[in-house]
mmCIF file of C-alpha atoms in Angstrom:
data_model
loop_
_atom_site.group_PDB
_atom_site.id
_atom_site.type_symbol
_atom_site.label_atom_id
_atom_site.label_comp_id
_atom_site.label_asym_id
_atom_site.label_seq_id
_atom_site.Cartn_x
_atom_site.Cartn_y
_atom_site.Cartn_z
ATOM 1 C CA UNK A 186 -42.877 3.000 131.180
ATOM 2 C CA UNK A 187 -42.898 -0.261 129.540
ATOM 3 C CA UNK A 188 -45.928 -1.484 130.706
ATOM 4 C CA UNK A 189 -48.511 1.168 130.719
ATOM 5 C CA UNK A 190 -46.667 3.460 127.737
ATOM 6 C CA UNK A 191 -46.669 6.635 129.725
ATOM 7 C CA UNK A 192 -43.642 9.083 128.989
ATOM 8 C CA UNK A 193 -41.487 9.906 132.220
ATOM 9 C CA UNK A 194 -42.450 13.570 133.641
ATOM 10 C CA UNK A 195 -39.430 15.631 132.075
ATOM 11 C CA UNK A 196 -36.906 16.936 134.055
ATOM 12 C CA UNK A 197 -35.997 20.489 134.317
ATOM 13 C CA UNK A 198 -32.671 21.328 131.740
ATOM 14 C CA UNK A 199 -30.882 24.760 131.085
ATOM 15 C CA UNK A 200 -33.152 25.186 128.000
ATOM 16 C CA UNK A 201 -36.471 24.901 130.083
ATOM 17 C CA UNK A 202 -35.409 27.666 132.850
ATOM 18 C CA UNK A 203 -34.133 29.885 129.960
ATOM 19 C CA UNK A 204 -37.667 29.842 128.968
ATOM 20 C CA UNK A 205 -39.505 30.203 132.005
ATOM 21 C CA UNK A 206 -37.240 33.175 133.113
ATOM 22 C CA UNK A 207 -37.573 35.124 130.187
ATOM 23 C CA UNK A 208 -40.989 34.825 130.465
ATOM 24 C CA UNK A 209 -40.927 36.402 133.898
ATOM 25 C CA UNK A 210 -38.602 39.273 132.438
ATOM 26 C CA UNK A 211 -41.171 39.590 129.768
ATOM 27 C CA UNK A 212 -43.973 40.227 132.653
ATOM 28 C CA UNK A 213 -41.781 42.976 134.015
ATOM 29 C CA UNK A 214 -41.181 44.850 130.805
ATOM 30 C CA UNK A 215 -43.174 45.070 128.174
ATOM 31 C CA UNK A 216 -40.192 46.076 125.954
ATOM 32 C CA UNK A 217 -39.075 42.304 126.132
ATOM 33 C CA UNK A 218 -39.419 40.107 122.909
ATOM 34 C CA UNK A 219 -38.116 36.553 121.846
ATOM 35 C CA UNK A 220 -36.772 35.214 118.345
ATOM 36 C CA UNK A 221 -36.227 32.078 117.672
ATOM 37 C CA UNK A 222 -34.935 30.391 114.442
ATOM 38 C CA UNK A 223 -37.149 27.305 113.907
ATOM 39 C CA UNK A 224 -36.376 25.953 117.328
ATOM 40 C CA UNK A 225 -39.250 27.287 119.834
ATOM 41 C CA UNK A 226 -39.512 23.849 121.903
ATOM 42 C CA UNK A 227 -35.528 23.255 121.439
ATOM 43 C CA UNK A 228 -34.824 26.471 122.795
ATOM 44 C CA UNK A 229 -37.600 26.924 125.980
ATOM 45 C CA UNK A 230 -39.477 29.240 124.425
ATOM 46 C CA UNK A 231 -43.209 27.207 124.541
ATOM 47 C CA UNK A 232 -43.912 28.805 128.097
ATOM 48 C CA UNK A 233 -42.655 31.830 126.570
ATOM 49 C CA UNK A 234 -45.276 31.765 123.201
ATOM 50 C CA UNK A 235 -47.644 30.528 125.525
ATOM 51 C CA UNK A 236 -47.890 33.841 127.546
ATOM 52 C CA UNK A 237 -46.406 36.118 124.977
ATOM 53 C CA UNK A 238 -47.556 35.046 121.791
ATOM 54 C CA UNK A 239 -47.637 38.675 120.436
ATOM 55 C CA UNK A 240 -43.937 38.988 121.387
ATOM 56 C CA UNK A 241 -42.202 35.603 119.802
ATOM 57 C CA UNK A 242 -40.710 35.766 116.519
ATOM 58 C CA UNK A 243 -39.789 32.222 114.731
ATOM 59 C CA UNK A 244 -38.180 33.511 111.711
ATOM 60 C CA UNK A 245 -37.793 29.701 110.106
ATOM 61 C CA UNK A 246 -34.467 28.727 109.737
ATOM 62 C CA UNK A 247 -32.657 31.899 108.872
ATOM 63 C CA UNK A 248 -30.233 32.415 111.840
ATOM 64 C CA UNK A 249 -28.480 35.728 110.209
ATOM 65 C CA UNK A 250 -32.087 37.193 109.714
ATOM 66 C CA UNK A 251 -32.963 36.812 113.209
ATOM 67 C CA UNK A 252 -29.763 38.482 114.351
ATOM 68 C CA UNK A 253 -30.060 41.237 111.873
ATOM 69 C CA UNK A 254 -34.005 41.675 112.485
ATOM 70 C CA UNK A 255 -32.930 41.746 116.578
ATOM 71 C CA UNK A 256 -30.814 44.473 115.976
ATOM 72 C CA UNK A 257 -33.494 46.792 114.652
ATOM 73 C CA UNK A 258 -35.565 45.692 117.184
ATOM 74 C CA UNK A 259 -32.568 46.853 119.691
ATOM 75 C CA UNK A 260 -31.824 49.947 117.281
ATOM 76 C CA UNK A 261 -35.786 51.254 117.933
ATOM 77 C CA UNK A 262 -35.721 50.265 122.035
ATOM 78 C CA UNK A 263 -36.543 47.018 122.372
ATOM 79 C CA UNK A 264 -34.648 44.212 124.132
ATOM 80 C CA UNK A 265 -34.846 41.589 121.873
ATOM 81 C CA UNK A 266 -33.531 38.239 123.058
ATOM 82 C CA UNK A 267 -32.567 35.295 120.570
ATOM 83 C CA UNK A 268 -32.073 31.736 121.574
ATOM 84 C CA UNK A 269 -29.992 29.588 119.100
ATOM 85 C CA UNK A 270 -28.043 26.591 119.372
ATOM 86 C CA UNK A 271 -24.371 27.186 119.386
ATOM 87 C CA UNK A 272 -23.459 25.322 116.637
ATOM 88 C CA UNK A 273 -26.590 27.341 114.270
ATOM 89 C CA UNK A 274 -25.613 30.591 115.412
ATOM 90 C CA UNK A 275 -21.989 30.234 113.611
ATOM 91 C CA UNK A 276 -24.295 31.012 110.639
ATOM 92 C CA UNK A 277 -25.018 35.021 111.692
ATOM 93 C CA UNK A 278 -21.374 35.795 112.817
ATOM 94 C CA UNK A 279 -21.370 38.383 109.999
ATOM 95 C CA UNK A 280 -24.418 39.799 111.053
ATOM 96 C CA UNK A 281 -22.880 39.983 114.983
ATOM 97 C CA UNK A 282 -19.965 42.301 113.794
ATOM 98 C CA UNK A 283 -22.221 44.800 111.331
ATOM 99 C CA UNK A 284 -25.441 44.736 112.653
ATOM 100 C CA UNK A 285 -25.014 44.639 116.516
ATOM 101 C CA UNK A 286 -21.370 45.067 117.517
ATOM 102 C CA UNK A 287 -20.478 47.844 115.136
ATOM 103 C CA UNK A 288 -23.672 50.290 116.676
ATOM 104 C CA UNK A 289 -22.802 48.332 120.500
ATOM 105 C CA UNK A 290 -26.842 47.523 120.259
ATOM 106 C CA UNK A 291 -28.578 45.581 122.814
ATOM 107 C CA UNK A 292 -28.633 42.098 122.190
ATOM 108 C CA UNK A 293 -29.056 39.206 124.219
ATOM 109 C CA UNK A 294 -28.246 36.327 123.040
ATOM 110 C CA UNK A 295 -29.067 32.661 124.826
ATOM 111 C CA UNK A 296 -26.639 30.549 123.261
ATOM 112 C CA UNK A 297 -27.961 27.055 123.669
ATOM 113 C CA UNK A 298 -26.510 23.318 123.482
ATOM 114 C CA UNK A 299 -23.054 24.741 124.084
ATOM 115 C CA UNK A 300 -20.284 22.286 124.366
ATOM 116 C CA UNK A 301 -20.347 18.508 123.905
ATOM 117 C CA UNK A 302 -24.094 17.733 122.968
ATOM 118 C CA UNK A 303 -23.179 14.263 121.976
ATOM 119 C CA UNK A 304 -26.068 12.287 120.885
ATOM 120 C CA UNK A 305 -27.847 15.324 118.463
ATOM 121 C CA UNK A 306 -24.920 14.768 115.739
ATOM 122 C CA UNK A 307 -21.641 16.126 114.809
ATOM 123 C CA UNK A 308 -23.329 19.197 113.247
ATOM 124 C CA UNK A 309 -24.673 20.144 116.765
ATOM 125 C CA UNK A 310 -21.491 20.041 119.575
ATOM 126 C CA UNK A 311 -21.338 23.679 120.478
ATOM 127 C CA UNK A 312 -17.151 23.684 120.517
ATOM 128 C CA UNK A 313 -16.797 27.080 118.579
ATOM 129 C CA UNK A 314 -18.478 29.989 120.254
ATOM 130 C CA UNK A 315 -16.134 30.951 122.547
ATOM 131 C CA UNK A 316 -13.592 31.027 119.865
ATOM 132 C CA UNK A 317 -15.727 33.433 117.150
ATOM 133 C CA UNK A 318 -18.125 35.650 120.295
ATOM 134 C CA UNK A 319 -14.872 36.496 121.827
ATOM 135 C CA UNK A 320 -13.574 38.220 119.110
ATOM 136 C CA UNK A 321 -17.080 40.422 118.529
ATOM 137 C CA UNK A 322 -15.793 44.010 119.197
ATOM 138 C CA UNK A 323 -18.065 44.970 122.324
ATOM 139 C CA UNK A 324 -19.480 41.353 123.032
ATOM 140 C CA UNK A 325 -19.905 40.168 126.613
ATOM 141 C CA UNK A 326 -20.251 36.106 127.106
ATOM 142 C CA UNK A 327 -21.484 34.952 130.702
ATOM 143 C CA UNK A 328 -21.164 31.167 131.468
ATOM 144 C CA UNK A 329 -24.018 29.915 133.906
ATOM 145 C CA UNK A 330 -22.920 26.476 135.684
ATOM 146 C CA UNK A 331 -26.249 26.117 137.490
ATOM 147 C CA UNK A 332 -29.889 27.030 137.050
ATOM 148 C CA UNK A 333 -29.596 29.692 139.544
ATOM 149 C CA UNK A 334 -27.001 31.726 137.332
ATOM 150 C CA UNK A 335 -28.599 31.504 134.685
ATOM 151 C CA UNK A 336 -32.025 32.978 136.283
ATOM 152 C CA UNK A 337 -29.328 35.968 137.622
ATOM 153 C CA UNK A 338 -27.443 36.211 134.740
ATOM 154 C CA UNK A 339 -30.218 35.841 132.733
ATOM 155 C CA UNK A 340 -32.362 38.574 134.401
ATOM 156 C CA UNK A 341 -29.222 40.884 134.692
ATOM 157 C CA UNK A 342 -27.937 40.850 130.588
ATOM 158 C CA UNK A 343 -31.964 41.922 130.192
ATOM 159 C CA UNK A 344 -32.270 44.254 132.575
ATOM 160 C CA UNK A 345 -29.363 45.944 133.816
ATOM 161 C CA UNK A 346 -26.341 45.415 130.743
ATOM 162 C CA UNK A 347 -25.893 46.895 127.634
ATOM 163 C CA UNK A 348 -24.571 45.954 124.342
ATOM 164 C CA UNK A 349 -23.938 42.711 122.874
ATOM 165 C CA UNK A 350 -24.836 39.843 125.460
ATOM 166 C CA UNK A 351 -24.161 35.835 125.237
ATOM 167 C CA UNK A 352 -25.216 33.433 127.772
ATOM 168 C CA UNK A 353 -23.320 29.942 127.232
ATOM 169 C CA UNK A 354 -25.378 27.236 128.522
ATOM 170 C CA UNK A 355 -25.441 23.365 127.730
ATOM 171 C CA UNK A 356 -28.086 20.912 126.778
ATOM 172 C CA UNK A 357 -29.679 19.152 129.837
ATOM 173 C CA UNK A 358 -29.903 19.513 133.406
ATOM 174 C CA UNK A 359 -27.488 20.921 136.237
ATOM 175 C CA UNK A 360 -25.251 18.493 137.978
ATOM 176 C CA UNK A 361 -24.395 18.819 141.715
ATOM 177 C CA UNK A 362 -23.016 22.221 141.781
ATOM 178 C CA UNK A 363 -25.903 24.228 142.385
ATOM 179 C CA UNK A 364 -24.385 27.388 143.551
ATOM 180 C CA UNK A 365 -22.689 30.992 142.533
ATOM 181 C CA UNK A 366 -19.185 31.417 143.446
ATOM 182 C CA UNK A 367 -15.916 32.517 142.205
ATOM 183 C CA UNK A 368 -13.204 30.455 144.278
ATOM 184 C CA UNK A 369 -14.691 27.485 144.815
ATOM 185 C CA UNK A 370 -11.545 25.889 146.350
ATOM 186 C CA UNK A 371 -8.838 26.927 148.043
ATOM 187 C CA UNK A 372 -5.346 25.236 147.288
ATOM 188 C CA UNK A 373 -1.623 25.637 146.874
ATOM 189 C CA UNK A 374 -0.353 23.449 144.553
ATOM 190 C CA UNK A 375 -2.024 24.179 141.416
ATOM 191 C CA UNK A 376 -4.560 26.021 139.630
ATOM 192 C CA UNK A 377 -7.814 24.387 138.109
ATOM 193 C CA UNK A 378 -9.511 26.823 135.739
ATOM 194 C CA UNK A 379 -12.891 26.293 134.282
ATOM 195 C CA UNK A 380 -16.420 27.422 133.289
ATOM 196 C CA UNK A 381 -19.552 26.105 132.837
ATOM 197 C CA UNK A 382 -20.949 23.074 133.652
ATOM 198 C CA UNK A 383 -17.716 21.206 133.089
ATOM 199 C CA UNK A 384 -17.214 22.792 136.838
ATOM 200 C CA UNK A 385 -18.646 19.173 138.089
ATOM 201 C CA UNK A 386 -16.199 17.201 136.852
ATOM 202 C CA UNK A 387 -13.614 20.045 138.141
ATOM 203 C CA UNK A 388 -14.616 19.728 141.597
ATOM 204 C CA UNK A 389 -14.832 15.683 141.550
ATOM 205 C CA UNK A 390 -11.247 15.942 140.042
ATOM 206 C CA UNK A 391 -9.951 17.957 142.683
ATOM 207 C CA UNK A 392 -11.675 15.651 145.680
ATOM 208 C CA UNK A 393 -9.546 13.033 143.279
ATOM 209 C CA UNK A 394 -6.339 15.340 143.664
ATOM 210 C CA UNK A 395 -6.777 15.538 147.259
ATOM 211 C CA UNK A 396 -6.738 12.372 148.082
ATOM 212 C CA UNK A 397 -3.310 11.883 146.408
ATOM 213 C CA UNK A 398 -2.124 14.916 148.622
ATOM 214 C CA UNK A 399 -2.296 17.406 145.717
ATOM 215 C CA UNK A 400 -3.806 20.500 146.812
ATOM 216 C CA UNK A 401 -5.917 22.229 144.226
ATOM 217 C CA UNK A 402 -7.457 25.449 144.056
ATOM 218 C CA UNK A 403 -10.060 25.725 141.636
ATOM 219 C CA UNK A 404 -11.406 29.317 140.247
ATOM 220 C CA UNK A 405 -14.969 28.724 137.924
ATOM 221 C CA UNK A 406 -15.404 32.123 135.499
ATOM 222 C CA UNK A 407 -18.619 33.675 135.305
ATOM 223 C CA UNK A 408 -17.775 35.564 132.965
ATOM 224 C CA UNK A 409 -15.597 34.893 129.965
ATOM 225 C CA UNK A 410 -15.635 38.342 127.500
ATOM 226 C CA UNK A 411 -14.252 40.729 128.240
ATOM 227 C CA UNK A 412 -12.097 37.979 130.422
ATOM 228 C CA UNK A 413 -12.023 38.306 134.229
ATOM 229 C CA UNK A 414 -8.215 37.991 134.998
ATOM 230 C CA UNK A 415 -8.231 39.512 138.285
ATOM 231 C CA UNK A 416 -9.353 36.310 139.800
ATOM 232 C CA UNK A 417 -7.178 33.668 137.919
ATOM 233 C CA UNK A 418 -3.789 35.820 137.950
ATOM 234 C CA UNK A 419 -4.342 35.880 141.772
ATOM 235 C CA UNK A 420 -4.287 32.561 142.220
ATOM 236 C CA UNK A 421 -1.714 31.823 139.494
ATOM 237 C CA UNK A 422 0.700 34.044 141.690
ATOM 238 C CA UNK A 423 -0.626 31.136 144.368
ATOM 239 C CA UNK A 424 0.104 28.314 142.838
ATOM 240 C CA UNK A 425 2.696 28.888 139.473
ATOM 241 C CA UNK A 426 0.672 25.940 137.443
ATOM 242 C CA UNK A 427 -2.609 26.063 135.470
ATOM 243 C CA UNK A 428 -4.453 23.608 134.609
ATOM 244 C CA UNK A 429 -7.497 24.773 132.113
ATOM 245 C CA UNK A 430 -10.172 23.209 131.313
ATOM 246 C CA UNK A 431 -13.092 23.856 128.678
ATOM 247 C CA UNK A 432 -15.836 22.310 126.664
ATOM 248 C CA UNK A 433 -14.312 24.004 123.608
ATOM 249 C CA UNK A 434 -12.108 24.316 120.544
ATOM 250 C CA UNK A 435 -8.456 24.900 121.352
ATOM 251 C CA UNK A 436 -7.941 28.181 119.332
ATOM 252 C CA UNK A 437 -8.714 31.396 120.911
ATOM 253 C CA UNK A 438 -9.967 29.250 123.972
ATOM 254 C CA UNK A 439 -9.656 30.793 127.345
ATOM 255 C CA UNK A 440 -6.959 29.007 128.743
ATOM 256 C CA UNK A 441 -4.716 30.302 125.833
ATOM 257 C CA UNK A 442 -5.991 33.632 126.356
ATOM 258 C CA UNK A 443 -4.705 33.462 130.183
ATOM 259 C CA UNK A 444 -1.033 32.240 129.576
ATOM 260 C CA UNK A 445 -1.281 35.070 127.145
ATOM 261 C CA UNK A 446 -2.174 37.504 129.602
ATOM 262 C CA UNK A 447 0.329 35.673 132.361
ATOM 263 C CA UNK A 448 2.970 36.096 129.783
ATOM 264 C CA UNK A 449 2.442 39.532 129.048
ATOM 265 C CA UNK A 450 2.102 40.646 132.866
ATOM 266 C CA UNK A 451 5.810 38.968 133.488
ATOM 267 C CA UNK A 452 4.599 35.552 135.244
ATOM 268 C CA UNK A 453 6.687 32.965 134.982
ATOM 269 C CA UNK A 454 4.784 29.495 135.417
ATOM 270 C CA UNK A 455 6.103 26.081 136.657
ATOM 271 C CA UNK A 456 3.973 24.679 134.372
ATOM 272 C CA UNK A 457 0.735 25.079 132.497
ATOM 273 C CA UNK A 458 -1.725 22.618 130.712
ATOM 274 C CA UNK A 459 -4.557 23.282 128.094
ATOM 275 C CA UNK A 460 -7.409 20.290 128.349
ATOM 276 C CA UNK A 461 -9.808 21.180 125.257
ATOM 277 C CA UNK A 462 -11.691 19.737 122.453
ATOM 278 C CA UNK A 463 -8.963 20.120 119.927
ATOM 279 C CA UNK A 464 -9.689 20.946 116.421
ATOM 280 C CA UNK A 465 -13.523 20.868 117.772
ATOM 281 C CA UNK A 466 -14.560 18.182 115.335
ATOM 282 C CA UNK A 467 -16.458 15.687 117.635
ATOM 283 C CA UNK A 468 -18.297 12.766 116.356
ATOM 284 C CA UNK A 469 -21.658 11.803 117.634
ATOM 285 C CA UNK A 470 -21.919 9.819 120.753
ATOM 286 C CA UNK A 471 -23.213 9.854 124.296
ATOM 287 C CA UNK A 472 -21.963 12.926 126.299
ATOM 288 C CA UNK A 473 -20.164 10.874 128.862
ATOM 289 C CA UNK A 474 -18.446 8.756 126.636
ATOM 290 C CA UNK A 475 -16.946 11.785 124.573
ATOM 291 C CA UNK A 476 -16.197 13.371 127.478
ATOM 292 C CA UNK A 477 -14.194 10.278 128.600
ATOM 293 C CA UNK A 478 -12.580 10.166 124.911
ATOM 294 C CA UNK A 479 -11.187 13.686 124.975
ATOM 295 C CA UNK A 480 -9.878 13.497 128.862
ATOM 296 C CA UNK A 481 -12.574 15.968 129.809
ATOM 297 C CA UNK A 482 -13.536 13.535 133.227
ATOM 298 C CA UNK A 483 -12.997 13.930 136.752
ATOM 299 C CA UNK A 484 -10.558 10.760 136.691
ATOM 300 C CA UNK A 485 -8.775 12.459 133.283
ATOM 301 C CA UNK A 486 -8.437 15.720 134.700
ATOM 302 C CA UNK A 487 -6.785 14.683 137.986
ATOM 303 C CA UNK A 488 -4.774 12.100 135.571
ATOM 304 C CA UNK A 489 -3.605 15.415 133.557
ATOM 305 C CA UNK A 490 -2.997 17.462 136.820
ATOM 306 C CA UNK A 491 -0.724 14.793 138.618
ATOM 307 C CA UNK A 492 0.916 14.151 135.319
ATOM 308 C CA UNK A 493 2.135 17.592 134.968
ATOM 309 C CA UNK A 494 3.082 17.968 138.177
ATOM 310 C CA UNK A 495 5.753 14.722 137.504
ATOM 311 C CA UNK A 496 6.490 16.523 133.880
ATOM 312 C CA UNK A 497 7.519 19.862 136.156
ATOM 313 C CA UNK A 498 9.839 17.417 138.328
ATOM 314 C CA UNK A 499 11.545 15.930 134.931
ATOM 315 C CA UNK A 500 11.986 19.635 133.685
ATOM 316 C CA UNK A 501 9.019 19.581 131.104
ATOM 317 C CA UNK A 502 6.475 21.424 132.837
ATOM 318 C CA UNK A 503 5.132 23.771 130.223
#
C-alpha cells in the first residue's frame, strides 16, 4: 500500500498448499519427512519446519545429495519427500536413475516452478522435466491443475503409491479451473490435449473455437508417466486431429509421445499439431507475455486449431 507501507496479505499459490498438505500427511504418519535444498520458504515448507522441525532436512544447495540422502531415507522405511524447483532438480538426474529408480524406492518428489516461471530468470523456467523424469525407469509424474489435485495427489503419492513419485506443479496460484476431471469437454471436431495449469487457457481456447463453430473436445492428463493413453486414443478415434499443448520442451514431450503411440496402434490422423516451448530456452519476462510469445494463449491456441483445420482442407494437415 502506498500510503501506509503495509505488504498485501499473500495469496494462496501451488507452493503454499504443497506445504500445508504435507504437513497434514506428516500429522498422520510419523514416518513422513521433508528435504529441501536451500529453498524452505520457496518451496512451502515454513508451515512444514514450523510443526516438524525434527523432520525437515535443508541440505544447502546440493540437489543430488538430497536425492541420494532421500533414498536411504526410503531404503530404511521412511517416506521422504523433496521439494525442488524444476529447473534445480536437473542437477540430481544421475542420482534419480542409481539411487532411487534402479532399487524402485519410495520417493516423492514435489517438483516446483514447473513450466514458464517468467520473471525468476532464464535459469529458472521449468521446460525440461517432463523430458528427463519420463525417461526414469519406474518413475511416475502426476500433473495437478488445481489446488484440490494437488491436496489428492499429493496425499495419495505419500500414502497409497510406491516407487519413484513427481508432482509437476507451477509457480503461483490456480486459475479458474478448480476441479478434477478427465474429459472436460466433449467435441467432434478435434482433440485438445493438455496438462497442468495450461488447462485454463485450453478451456478459454475452446469457448474461442466454439464460437467459430469448431467443436472441441478437450482431455486434461492427470497423469503423465507411465502415460494414460486410454483416454486420449479414445477421443482421437473421435475426432482424427490433435492438437497438444504443454508448458514444455519439444523433445520427448507428451504430445510426441501420443502420435507415437497413435502411430504404432495403426491410427491414421487428419492432422496433428505440437504447441510447445521449443528448444526450452526462454528468456526472462512476465509469464503472460511469454506465454503470448510462444503461442501458448487462449487466442493462439484457437489461432493454431482453426489453422490446422484450413491446412487439413489444403492437404497439409500433419
Amino acid at each position: 500500500d502506498p500510503v501506509t507501507g503495509a505488504l498485501p496479505a499473500p495469496k494462496p499459490d501451488f507452493s503454499h498448499v504443497f506445504g500445508e498438505t504435507l504437513s497434514q500427511l506428516a500429522d498422520e504418519d510419523p514416518t513422513v519427512v521433508a528435504i529441501t535444498a536451500a529453498m524452505q520458504t520457496g518451496t512451502g515448507l515454513t508451515t512444514f519446519a514450523e510443526r516438524h522441525p525434527d523432520r525437515l532436512y535443508d541440505v544447502g544447495i546440493a540437489e543430488g545429495h538430497a536425492i541420494t540422502m532421500a533414498s536411504g531415507m526410503a531404503k530404511q522405511g521412511l517416506k521422504p519427500v523433496a521439494a525442488i524447483y524444476s529447473s534445480f532438480l536437473q542437477r540430481a538426474y544421475d542420482m534419480l536413475i542409481h539411487d532411487t529408480s534402479l532399487q524402485r524406492l519410495h520417493l516423492v518428489l514435489g517438483v516446483d516452478r514447473a513450466g514458464i516461471v517468467g520473471n525468476d530468470g532464464d535459469t529458472h523456467n521449468g521446460c525440461f522435466d517432463i523430458s528427463y523424469l519420463s525417461s526414469v525407469p519406474y518413475m511416475r509424474i502426476l500433473c495437478p491443475a488445481s489446488f484440490a489435485e494437488l491436496r489428492a495427489m499429493l496425499r495419495k503419492a505419500v500414502l497409497e503409491l510406491s516407487g519413484p513419485v513427481a508432482l509437476r506443479y507451477p509457480r503461483g496460484g490456480e486459475g479458474a479451473y478448480q476441479d478434477c476431471h478427465p474429459v472436460l469437454r466433449e467435441g467432434n471436431d478435434l482433440t485438445i490435449l493438455t496438462y497442468g495449469i495450461v488447462i485454463n487457457d485450453v478451456l478459454q481456447a475452446a469457448d474461442l473455437l466454439a464460437q467459430q463453430g469448431i467443436s472441441a473436445e478437450v482431455v486434461k492428463l492427470a497423469q503423465v508417466a507411465p502415460l494414460e493413453l486410454a483416454p486420449v486414443l479414445a477421443s482421437l478415434h473421435k475426432t482424427g486431429r490433435l492438437l497438444a499443448v504443454e508448458d514444455v520442451c519439444a523433445a520427448n514431450c507428451i504430445g510426441e509421445q501420443v502420435l507415437s503411440a497413435a502411430g504404432q496402434a495403426g491410427m491414421a490422423l487428419k492432422a496433428a499439431r505440437l504447441l510447445n516451448l521449443g528448444n526450452g530456452i526462454i528468456p526472462h519476462g512476465a509469464p503472460n507475455v511469454l506465454k503470448s510469445a510462444y503461442g501458448l494463449d487462449a487466442r493462439a491456441i484457437a489461432a493454431a486449431a482453426q489453422a490446422m483445420r484450413s491446412g487439413e482442407k489444403e492437404g497439409n494437415g500433419v
